[in-house]
Short mmCIF file of C-alpha atoms and ligand atoms in Angstrom, two decimals:
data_model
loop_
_atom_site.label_atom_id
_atom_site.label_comp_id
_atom_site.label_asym_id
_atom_site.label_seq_id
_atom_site.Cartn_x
_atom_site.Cartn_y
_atom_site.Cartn_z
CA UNK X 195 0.00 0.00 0.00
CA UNK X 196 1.51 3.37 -1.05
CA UNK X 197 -1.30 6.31 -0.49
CA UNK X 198 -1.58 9.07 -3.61
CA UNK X 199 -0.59 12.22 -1.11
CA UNK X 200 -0.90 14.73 -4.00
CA UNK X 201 -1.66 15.31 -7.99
CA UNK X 202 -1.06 18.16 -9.61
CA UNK X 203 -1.02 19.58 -13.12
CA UNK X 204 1.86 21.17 -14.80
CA UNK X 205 1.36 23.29 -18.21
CA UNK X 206 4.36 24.36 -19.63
CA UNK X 207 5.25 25.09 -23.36
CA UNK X 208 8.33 24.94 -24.84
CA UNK X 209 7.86 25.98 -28.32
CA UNK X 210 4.94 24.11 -27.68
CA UNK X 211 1.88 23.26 -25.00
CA UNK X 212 2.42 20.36 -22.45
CA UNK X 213 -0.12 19.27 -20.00
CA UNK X 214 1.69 16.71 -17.65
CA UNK X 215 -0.07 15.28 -14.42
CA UNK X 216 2.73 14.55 -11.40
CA UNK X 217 0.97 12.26 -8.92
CA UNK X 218 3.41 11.63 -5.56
CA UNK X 219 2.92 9.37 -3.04
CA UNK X 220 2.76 9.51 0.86
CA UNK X 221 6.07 7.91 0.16
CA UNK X 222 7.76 10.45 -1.77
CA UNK X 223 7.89 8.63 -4.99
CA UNK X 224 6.80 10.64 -7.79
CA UNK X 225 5.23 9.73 -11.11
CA UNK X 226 4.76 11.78 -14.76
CA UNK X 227 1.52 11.23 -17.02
CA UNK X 228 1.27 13.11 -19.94
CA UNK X 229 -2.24 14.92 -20.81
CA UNK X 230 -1.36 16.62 -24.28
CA UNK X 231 -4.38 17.41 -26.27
CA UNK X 232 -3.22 19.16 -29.48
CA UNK X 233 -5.14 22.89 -29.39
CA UNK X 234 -7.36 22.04 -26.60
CA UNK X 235 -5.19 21.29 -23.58
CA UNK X 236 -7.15 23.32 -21.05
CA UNK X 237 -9.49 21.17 -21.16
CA UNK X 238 -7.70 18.11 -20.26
CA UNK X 239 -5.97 20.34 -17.21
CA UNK X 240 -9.11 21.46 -16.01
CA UNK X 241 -10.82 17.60 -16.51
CA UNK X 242 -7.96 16.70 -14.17
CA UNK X 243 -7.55 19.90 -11.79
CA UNK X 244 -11.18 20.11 -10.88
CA UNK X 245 -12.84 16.29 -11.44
CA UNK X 246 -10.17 13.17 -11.33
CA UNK X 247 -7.35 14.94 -8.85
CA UNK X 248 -9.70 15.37 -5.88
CA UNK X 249 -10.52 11.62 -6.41
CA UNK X 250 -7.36 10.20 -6.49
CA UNK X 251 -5.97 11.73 -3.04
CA UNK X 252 -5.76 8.92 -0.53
CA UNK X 253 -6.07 5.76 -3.06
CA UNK X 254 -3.05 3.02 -3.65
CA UNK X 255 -0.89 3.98 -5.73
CA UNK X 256 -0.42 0.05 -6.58
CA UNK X 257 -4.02 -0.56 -7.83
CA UNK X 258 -3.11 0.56 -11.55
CA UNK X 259 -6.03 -1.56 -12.98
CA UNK X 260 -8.94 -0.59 -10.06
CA UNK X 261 -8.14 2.87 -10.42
CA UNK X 262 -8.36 2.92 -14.23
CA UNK X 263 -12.14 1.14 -13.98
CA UNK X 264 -13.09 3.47 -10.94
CA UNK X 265 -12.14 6.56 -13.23
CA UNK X 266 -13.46 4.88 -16.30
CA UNK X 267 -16.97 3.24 -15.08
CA UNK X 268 -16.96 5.46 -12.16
CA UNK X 269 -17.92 8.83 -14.44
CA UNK X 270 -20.42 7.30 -16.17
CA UNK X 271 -19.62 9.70 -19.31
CA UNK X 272 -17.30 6.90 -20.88
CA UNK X 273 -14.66 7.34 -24.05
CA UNK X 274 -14.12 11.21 -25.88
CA UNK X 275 -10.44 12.55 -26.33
CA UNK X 276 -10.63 14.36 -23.05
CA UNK X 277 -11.69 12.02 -20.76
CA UNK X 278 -9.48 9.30 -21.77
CA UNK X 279 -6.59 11.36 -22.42
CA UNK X 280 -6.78 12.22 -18.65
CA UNK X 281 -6.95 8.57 -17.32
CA UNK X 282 -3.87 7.92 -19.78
CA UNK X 283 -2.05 10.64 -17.49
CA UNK X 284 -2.95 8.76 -14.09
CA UNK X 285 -2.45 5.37 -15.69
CA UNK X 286 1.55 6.47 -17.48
CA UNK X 287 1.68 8.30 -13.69
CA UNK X 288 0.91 5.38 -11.42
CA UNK X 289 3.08 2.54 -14.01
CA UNK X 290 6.13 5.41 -13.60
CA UNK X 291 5.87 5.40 -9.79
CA UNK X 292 5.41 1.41 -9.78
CA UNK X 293 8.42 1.23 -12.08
CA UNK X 294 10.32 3.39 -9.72
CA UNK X 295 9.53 1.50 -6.66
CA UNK X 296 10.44 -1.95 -8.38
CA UNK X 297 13.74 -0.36 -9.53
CA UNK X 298 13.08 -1.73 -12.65
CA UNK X 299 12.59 -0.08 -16.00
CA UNK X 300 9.03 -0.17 -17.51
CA UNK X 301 9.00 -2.47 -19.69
CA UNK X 302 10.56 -5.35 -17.31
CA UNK X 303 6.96 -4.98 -15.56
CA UNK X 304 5.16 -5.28 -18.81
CA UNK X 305 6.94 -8.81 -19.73
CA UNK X 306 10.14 -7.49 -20.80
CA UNK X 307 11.88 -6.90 -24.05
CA UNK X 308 10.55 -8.65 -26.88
CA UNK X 309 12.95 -7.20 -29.21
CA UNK X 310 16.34 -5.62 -28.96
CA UNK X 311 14.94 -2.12 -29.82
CA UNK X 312 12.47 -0.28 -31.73
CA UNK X 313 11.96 0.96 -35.03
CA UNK X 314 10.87 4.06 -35.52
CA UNK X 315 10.18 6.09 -38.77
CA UNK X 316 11.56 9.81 -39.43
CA UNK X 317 9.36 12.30 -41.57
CA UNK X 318 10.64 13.58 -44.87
CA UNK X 319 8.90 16.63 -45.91
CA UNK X 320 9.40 19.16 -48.90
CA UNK X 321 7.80 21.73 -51.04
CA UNK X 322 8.96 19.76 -53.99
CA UNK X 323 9.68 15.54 -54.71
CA UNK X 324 13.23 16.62 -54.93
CA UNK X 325 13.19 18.56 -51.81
CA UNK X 326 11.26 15.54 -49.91
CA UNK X 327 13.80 13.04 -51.91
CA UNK X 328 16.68 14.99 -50.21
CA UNK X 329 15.37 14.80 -46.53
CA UNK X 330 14.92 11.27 -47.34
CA UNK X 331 18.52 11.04 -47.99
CA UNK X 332 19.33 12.75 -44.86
CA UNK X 333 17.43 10.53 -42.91
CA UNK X 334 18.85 7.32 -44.32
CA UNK X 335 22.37 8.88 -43.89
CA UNK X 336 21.32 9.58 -40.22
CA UNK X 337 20.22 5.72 -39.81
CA UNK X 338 16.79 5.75 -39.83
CA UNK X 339 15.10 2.22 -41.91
CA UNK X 340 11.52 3.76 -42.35
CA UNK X 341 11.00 7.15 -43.58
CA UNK X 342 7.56 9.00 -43.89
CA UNK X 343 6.92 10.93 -47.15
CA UNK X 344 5.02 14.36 -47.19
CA UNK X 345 5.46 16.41 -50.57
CA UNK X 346 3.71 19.87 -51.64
CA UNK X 347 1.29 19.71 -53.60
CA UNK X 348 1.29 22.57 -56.54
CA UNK X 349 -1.29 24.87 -57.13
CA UNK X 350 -1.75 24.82 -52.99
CA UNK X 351 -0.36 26.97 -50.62
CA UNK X 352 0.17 24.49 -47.76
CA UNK X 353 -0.27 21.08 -47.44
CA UNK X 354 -0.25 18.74 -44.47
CA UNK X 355 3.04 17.51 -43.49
CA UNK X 356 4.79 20.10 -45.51
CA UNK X 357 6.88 22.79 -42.78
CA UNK X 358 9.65 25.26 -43.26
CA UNK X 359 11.53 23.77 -40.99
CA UNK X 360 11.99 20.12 -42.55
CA UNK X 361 13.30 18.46 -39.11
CA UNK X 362 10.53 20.19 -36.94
CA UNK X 363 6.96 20.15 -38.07
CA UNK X 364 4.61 21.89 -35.54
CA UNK X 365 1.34 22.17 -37.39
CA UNK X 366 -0.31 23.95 -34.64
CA UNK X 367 0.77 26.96 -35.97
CA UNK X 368 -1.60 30.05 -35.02
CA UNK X 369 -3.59 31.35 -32.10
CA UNK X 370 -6.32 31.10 -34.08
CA UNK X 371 -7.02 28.12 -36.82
CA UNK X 372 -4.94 29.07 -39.89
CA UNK X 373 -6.96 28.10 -43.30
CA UNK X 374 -5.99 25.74 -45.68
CA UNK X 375 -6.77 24.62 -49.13
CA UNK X 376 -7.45 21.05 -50.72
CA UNK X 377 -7.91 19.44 -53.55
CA UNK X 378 -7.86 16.03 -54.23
CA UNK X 379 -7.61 15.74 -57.63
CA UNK X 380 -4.36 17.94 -57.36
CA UNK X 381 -2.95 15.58 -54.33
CA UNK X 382 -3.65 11.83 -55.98
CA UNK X 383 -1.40 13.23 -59.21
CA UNK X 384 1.77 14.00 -56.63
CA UNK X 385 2.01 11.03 -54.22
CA UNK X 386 2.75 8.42 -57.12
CA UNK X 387 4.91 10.37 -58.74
CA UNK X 388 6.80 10.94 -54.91
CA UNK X 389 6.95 7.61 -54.25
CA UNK X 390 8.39 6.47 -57.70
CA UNK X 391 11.11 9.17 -57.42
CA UNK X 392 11.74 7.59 -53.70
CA UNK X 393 12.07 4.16 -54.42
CA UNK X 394 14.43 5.42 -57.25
CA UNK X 395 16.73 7.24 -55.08
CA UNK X 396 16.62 5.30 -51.85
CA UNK X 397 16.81 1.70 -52.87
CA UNK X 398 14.57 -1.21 -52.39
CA UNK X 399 15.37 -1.57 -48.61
CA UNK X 400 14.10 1.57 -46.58
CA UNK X 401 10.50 1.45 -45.49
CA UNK X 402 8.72 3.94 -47.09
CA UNK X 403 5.43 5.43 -45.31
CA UNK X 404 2.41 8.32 -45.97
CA UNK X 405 -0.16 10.21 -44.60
CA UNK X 406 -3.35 11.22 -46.05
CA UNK X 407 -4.38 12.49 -43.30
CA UNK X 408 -7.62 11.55 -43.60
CA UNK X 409 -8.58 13.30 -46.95
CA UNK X 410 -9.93 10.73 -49.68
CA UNK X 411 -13.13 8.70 -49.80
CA UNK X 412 -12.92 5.16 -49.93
CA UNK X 413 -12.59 4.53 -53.52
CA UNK X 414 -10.29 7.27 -54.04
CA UNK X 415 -8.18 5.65 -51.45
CA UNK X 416 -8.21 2.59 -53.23
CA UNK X 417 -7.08 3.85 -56.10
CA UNK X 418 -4.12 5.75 -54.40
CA UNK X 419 -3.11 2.37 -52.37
CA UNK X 420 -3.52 0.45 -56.06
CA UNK X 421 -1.41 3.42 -57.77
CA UNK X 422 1.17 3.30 -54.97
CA UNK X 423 1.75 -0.70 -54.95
CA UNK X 424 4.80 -0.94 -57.49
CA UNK X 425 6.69 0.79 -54.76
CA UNK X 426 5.71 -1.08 -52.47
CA UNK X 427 4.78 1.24 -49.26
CA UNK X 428 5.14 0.43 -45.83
CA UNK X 429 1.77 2.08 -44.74
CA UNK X 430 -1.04 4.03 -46.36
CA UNK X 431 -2.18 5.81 -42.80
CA UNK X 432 -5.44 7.29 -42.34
CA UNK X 433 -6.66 7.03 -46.25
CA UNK X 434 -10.36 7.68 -44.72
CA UNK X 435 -11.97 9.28 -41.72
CA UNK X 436 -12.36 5.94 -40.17
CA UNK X 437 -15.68 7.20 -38.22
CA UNK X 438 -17.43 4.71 -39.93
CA UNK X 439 -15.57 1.77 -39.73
CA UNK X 440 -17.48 0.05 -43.04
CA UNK X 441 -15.77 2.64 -45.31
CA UNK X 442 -12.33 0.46 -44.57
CA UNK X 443 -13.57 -2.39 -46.96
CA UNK X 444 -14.42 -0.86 -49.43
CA UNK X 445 -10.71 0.58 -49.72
CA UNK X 446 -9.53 -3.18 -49.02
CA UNK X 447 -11.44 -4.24 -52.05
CA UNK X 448 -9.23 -2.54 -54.14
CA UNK X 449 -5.62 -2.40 -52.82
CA UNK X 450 -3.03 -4.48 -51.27
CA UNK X 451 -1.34 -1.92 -49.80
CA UNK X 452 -1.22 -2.00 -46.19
CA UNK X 453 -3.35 0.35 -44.05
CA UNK X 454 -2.87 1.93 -40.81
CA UNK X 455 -5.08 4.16 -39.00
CA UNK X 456 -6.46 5.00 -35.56
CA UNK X 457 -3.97 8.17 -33.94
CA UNK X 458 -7.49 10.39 -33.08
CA UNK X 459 -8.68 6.61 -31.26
CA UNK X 460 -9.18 6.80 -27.53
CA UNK X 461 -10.64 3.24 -26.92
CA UNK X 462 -10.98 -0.60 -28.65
CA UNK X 463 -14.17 0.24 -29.12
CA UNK X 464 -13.21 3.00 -31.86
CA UNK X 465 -11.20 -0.13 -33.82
CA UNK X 466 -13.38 -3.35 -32.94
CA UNK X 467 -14.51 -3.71 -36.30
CA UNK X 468 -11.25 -2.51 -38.19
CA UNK X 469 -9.52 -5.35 -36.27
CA UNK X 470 -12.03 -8.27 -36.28
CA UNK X 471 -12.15 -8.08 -39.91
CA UNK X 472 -9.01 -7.57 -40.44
CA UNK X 473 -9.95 -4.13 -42.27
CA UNK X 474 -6.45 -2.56 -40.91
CA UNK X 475 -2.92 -4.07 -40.86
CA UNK X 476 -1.59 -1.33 -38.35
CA UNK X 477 -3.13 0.33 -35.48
CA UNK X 478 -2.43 3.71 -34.72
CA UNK X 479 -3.36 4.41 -30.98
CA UNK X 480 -1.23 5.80 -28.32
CA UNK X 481 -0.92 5.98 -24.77
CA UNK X 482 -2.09 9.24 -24.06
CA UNK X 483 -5.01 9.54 -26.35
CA UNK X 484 -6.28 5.88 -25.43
CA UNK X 485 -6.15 5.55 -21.95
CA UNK X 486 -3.04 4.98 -21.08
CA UNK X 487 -0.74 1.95 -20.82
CA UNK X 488 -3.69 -0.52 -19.39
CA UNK X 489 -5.68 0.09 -22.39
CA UNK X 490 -3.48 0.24 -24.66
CA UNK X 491 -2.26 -3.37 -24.12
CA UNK X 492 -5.67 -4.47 -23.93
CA UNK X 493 -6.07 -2.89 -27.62
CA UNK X 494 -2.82 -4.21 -29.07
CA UNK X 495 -3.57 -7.93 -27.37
CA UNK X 496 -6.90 -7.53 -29.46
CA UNK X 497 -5.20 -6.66 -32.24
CA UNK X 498 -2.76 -9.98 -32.18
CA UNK X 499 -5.95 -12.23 -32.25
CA UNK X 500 -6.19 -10.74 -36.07
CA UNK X 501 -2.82 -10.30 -37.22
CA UNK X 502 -2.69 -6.50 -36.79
CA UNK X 503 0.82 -4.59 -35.56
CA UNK X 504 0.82 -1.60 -33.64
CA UNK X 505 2.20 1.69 -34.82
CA UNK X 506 1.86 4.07 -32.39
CA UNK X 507 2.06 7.54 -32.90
CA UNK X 508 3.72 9.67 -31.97
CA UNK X 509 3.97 13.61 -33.48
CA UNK X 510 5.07 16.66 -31.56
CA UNK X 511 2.47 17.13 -29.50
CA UNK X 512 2.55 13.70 -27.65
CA UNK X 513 4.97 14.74 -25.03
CA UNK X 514 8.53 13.11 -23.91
CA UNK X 515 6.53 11.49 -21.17
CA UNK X 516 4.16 9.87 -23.94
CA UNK X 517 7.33 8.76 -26.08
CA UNK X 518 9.24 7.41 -23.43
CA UNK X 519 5.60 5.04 -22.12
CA UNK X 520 5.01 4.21 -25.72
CA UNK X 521 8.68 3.07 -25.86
CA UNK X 522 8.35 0.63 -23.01
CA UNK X 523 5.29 -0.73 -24.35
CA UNK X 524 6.46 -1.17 -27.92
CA UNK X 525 9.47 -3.22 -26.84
CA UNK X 526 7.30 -5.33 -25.03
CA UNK X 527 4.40 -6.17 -26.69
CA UNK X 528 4.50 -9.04 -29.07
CA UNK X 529 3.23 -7.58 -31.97
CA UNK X 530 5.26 -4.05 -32.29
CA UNK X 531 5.48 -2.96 -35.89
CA UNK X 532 6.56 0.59 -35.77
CA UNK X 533 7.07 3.43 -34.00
CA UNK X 534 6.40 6.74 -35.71
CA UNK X 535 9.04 9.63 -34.15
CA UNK X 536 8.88 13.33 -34.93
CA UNK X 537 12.19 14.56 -32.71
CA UNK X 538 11.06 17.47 -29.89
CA UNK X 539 13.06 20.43 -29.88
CA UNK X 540 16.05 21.23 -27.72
CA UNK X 541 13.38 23.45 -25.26
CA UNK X 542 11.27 20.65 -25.56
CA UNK X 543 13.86 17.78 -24.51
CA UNK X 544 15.92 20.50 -22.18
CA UNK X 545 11.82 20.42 -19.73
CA UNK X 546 12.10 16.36 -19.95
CA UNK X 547 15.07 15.01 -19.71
CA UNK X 548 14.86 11.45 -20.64
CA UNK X 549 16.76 8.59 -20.56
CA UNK X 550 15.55 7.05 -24.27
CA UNK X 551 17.87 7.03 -27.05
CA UNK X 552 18.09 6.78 -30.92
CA UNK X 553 20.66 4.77 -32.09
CA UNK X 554 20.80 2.39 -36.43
CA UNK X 555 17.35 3.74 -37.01
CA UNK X 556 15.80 2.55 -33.43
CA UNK X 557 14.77 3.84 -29.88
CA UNK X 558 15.18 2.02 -27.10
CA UNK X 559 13.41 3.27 -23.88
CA UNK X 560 16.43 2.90 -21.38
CA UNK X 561 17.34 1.42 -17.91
CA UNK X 562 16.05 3.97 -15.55
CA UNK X 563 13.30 2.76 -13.39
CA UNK X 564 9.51 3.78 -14.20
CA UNK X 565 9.65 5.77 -17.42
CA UNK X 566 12.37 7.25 -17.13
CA UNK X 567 11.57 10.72 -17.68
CA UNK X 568 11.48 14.02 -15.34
CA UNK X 569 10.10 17.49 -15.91
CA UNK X 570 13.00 20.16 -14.63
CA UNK X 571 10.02 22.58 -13.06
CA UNK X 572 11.86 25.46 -12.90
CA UNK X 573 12.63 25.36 -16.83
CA UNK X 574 8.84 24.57 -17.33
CA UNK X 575 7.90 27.90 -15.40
CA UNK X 576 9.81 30.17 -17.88
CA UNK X 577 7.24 28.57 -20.60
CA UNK X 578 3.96 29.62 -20.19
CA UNK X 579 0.85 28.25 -21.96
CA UNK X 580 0.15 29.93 -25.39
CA UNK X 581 -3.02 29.35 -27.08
CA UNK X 582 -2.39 27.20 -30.56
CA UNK X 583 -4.64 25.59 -33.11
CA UNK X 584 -4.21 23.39 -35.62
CA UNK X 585 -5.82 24.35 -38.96
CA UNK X 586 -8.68 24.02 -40.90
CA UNK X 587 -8.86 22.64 -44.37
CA UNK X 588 -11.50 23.76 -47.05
CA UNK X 589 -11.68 22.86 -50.71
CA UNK X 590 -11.12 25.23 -53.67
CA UNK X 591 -14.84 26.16 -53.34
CA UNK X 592 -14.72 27.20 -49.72
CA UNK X 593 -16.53 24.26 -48.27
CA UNK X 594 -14.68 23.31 -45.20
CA UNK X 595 -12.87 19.63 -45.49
CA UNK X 596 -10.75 17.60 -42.89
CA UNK X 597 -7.50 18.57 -42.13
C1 GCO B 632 0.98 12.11 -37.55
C2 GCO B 632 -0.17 12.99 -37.28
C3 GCO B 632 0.15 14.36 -36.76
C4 GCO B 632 -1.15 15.06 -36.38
C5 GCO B 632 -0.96 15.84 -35.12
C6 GCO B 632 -2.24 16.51 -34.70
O1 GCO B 632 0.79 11.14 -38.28
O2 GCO B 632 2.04 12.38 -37.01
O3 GCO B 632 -1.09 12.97 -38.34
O4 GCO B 632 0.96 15.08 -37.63
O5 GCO B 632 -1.58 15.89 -37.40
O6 GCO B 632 -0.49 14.97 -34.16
O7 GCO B 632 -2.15 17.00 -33.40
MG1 MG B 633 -1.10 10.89 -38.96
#
C-alpha cells in the first residue's frame, strides 16, 4: 500500500503546449503522465484539476487496474479525447511510480523486451519531390530504416506535413485556426509520382510510409493504395476518416497496400470492427489519447488475435513522457510494428530530460526505473501556456474539409 498524497497539473510550453499530471505518493515517490491534447489542452488540465485529482488523493498507488475502472466506469460519461486522455495521465503516472519502486525499468513490468529495440520512422517533408527526396537522404544517412513521405502539392499553398523547418513540423501553428486549401484531384497526381522518385533514389530496402491524413473517400483511397503498390509502401495511414468503420472495406477491395489508421482513437471500441475483420494491418493508438498503458495493451492484445501490428504515434504534441511510455510498451508487446518519431526540440527535450535514445534507425526506452523521464520545473515555469490551433482545411470552393 503506497497512499496518492498529491496530484497536480503542470502546463508548460516549450515551443509548444504540455499538460503533464505529477501524482506523488505519501512515500515520496513521484510519477509523470502526460495529458497533451493538441489545441485544446485546457481542457484536459481542467478535466484533471477540478474532477479526477480530488478523487485520487488517498487511493493506492499500486491498484493501476482498479483505479483505471473506478475513473473509467466510475464517471459514467465513458470514451471522448478528453476524458481518456486524462486517465492515460494517471495510468503512465501510477506505471512510472510502480516502475520506480520496483527499480526496474518499464518495460521489465510489462513482460520485458521482446525485441532488442524499436523501429521508428523519421518524416521527410518538402515543397517539392526533390526537396522531400533529399530529406529522405538525410534521414537514411542519419540511420533511420523507415522514412515517412510528405510532398507539396502545386497549385496549394500548404499542405499537411509540408513545414519550413523540414526536421521540426509543428502544425499547430496560429492562435487562431490558420486556413488551408485542398484538392484532391491535385494531391492523388503528386504522391505516385513521390513515391516512384523515392524508391528510385533510396533503394529497395528503406521502409517507405504516408499520410493522407484523412482526406480521400474510400474509392479514391483505393485507387491511391492500387497506384502506390509498385513501390511497395510500408503504410497508407489514415486514407479515410475511419468514423465509420465500413468505409475500410471498401478501400480493401481494391488495394493491397497496407493500411494503418487510428492516432485520433481513444478506446478498442473505436477499432473493434477494423480489427475483427481484419480491415487494418496497423493500429495507430497511443498511450495518451487511449487511456493509457492498461488500455493500450488491452487494444494491441486484441489486435494480435487478427494479425494486426501496432504503430503508435507519436507527433510533436505527444509529449517526452508519452514517447518514453510508448517506448516501453512497444518493446514489449509481441506484436510491435513501428514506432512513428517526430524529434522534440532542444526546449522541448531541455523540460524532460529522458533517458531514451536513438541509435541504427531505433529507440530504445532505457534502464532507468519507471519511465524514465522528469520534468526540470523550474525550466517549465519560464514557458507559459500559449493558445495554438491546428488548422482548418477547405476545398477550392470554400466548403470546409478535414484537415
Ligand atoms: C501524424 C499525425 C500528426 C497530427 C498531429 C495533430 O501522423 O504524425 O497525423 O501530424 O496531425 O499529431 O495534433
Ligand atoms: Mg497521422
Amino acid at each position: 500500500m503506497s497512499k496518492i498524497r498529491s496530484a497536480r497539473v503542470i502546463v508548460t510550453c516549450p515551443g509548444r503546449n504540455f499538460v503533464t499530471l505529477k501524482i506523488e505518493t505519501e512515500d515520496g515517490v513521484t510519477g509523470l503522465g502526460d495529458a497533451t491534447l493538441n489545441g485544446r489542452e485546457l481542457a484536459v488540465a481542467s478535466y484533471l484539476t477540478d474532477h479526477v485529482i480530488p478523487c485520487l488523493i488517498g487511493r493506492d498507488a499500486h491498484r493501476i487496474e482498479d483505479i483505471w475502472q473506478y475513473l473509467y466506469r466510475g464517471a459514467y460519461w465513458r470514451r471522448g479525447p478528453v476524458t481518456m486522455s486524462a486517465i492515460a495521465a494517471v495510468d503512465m503516472a501510477l506505471w512510472d511510480i510502480k516502475g520506480k519502486v520496483a527499480g526496474l525499468p518499464l518495460y521489465q513490468l510489462l513482460g520485458g523486451a521482446s525485441r532488442d529495440a524499436v523501429m521508428v520512422y523519421g518524416h521527410a517533408n518538402g515543397e517539392s519531390i526533390d526537396d522531400t527526396i533529399a530529406a529522405a537522404l538525410e534521414y537514411k544517412q542519419q540511420g533511420y530504416k523507415a522514412i515517412r513521405l510528405q510532398s507539396g502539392v502545386p497549385g496549394l499553398s500548404s499542405t499537411y506535413g509540408v513545414s519550413k523547418d523540414k526536421l521540426f513540423y509543428e502544425p499547430a501553428d496560429s492562435d487562431l485556426p490558420t486556413e488551408n486549401l485542398w484538392s484532391t484531384e491535385r494531391y492523388m497526381r503528386v504522391v505516385p509520382d513521390l513515391f516512384a522518385a523515392a524508391r528510385e533514389a533510396l533503394g529497395p530496402d528503406v521502409h517507405l510510409l504516408h499520410d493522407v491524413h484523412h482526406r480521400l473517400t474510400p474509392i479514391e483511397a483505393g485507387r491511391l493504395g492500387k497506384d502506390l503498390e509498385p513501390y511497395r509502401p510500408f503504410w497508407m495511414e489514415d486514407a479515410v476518416v475511419a468514423d465509420n468503420q465500413d468505409s475500410f472495406r471498401l478501400i480493401r477491395q481494391h488495394t493491397t497496400t497496407r493500411l494503418a489508421v487510428g492516432e485520433i482513437f481513444n478506446s478498442v471500441w473505436d477499432a473493434k470492427q477494423l480489427i475483427q475483420e481484419q480491415l487494418i494491418d496497423y493500429i495507430r493508438a497511443t498511450v495518451v489519447h487511449a487511456g493509457g498503458i492498461t488500455h493500450l495493451r488491452r487494444i494491441a492484445s486484441f489486435a494480435d488475435m487478427y494479425n494486426v501490428r501496432t504503430g503508435c504515434h507519436g507527433a510533436t504534441d505527444l509529449s517526452p513522457v508519452t514517447m518514453a511510455a510508448a517506448l516501453h510498451f512497444d518493446l514489449s508487446v509481441p506484436n510491435f510494428g513501428i514506432q512513428e518519431y517526430m524529434r522534440h526540440t532542444d526546449e522541448t527535450d531541455a523540460v524532460f530530460p529522458h533517458a531514451y535514445s536513438f541509435k541504427d534507425g531505433s529507440l530504445h526506452p532505457g534502464e532507468a526505473p519507471g519511465l524514465g523521464v522528469d520534468i526540470d520545473e523550474e525550466r517549465a515555469a519560464r514557458h507559459p501556456y500559449s493558445r495554438a490551433y491546428l488548422p482548418v482545411n477547405r476545398l477550392e470552393d470554400g466548403s470546409m474539409f478535414n484537415w
